[in-house]
Amino acid sequence: MELQISRGCPSCGAPLEMREDDRLTDCAFCDVQSYLVDPGLRRYLLPLAKTAGRDDAATIYFPYLRFKGTVFSCQGRQVNHKILDTTCRGLDEPLVPASLGVRPQAMRVGVVDNSCAGRFIRRAETAAAILQRAALLAGAGGRREAEPLYHRAFIGETVSCIYLPLAVHDDQLYDEVLGRPLGTIDDWSVDMNGSVRFQPQWQPSFLATICPQCGAVMSGERDSLVIHCHNCQSSWSEKGGKFVPVPYRVVSGGGGAALYLPFWRIGVETTGIEMRTMADLLAVTNQPVVINSDHRARGLEFWVPAFKVRPTALLKLARSATLSQMKYPDGEKKLTRPLYPVTLPLKEAIQVLKSLVAEMTVRKQEFLPQLPQLNVAVRQTSLVFLPFASTGHDLVQIHSSLAVASSIVHYGRKL
Ligand SMILES: [Zn+2]
Ligand SMILES: [Zn+2]
């Protein structure tokens, strides 16, 4: 489930409601859209219960790591996946609950910003270590724990830190959300010398949605990671606090396209299991096709959906699009079309590649043990928009046999 977040409009200060995956603000008061700069780890807090005479500076913020996304495991002769939606204690302190349970979803969370007095406790483990633990707890390795695990990837749509506010009154440690005592402070084992005040680099920042190339106002949907300038037909994403151009291509749709779905084109070379061309990919994964000179001339490229869908649909679409990539005729490079928003970050799409090669491979039993040796070096990346016609129930690609149920695509936005 997605978090509901309250924050102030970066332009006029009016209160805004945002969802966890939203990047563009939409303010009813000033009508200005701003783009949220990716802070790396997002920091939220559970709301404090209203108590008279509280000393905010004495609040202790205890960290939980929240992960919402998919774990892919290549194990035995199978590629497994599991959807995780979990919070995990950031350090081992028995006085506080091991997980926040459903609390973050049941209430509106706030954003950690420079108005937060109090001290923040640091996590004892890295985010990666906490995720591994969360995956184990959730049984993401599947039932065949005895089988060797060759590869595990977290395709985390969101990793964030949620703080539980605590306070000490009369030698008791209190959960300040519920106003309930957790135990006596004598049992509290966290060393407060390691805690910190609010750090300036945590302050959320925003960009004005002005096209860096022509100065026109750009637009996108609230969860778009790539926003468009319809004036100069350019696409942009945020990197390091700036908009950077995203090269794109639109496949010809004729008149019949109801929707253009975005795919990341990821040009790579691999070592360990060496692949440089499409011909190499077809041979390594044992595809039942005749390899020709076009395959040998074509650099290795994976096409991965640039939108969130369930893991099975993601792998299936990536596999079909990758194998059919040489079939698509170029269309006019214009953004004035029904484009579905980019909602899966490129770096997440890159994380899928090893699981994708495993999934594509016909002889999994022989291939999967070699997977740890596979190293993927990304050469270039861009976007391609593929036209799909609608049959009502399904979206069907116009030039290939690619198809996906409309409900799967639309459901993915709520994942
Ligand atoms: Zn505003
Ligand atoms: Zn422009």
CSV table of N, CA, C and O and ligand atoms in Angstrom, one decimal, residues 211 213-214 229 232 234, ligand 2:
chain,number,residue,atom,x,y,z
A,211,CYS,N,11.4,23.9,-19.0
A,211,CYS,CA,12.2,23.2,-19.9
A,211,CYS,C,13.6,23.8,-20.0
A,211,CYS,O,13.7,25.0,-20.3
A,213,GLN,N,15.8,23.5,-22.2
A,213,GLN,CA,16.2,23.8,-23.6
A,213,GLN,C,15.4,25.0,-24.2
A,213,GLN,O,16.1,25.8,-24.8
A,214,CYS,N,14.1,25.2,-23.9
A,214,CYS,CA,13.4,26.3,-24.5
A,214,CYS,C,12.6,27.2,-23.6
A,214,CYS,O,12.1,28.2,-24.0
A,229,CYS,N,8.4,18.3,-22.6
A,229,CYS,CA,8.2,19.6,-23.1
A,229,CYS,C,7.5,19.5,-24.5
A,229,CYS,O,8.1,19.0,-25.4
A,232,CYS,N,9.3,21.9,-27.4
A,232,CYS,CA,10.4,21.5,-28.2
A,232,CYS,C,10.6,20.0,-28.4
A,232,CYS,O,11.6,19.5,-28.8
A,234,SER,N,10.9,17.6,-26.2
A,234,SER,CA,12.0,16.9,-25.5
A,234,SER,C,11.5,16.3,-24.2
A,234,SER,O,10.5,16.7,-23.7
B,2,ZN,ZN,11.3,22.7,-24.5
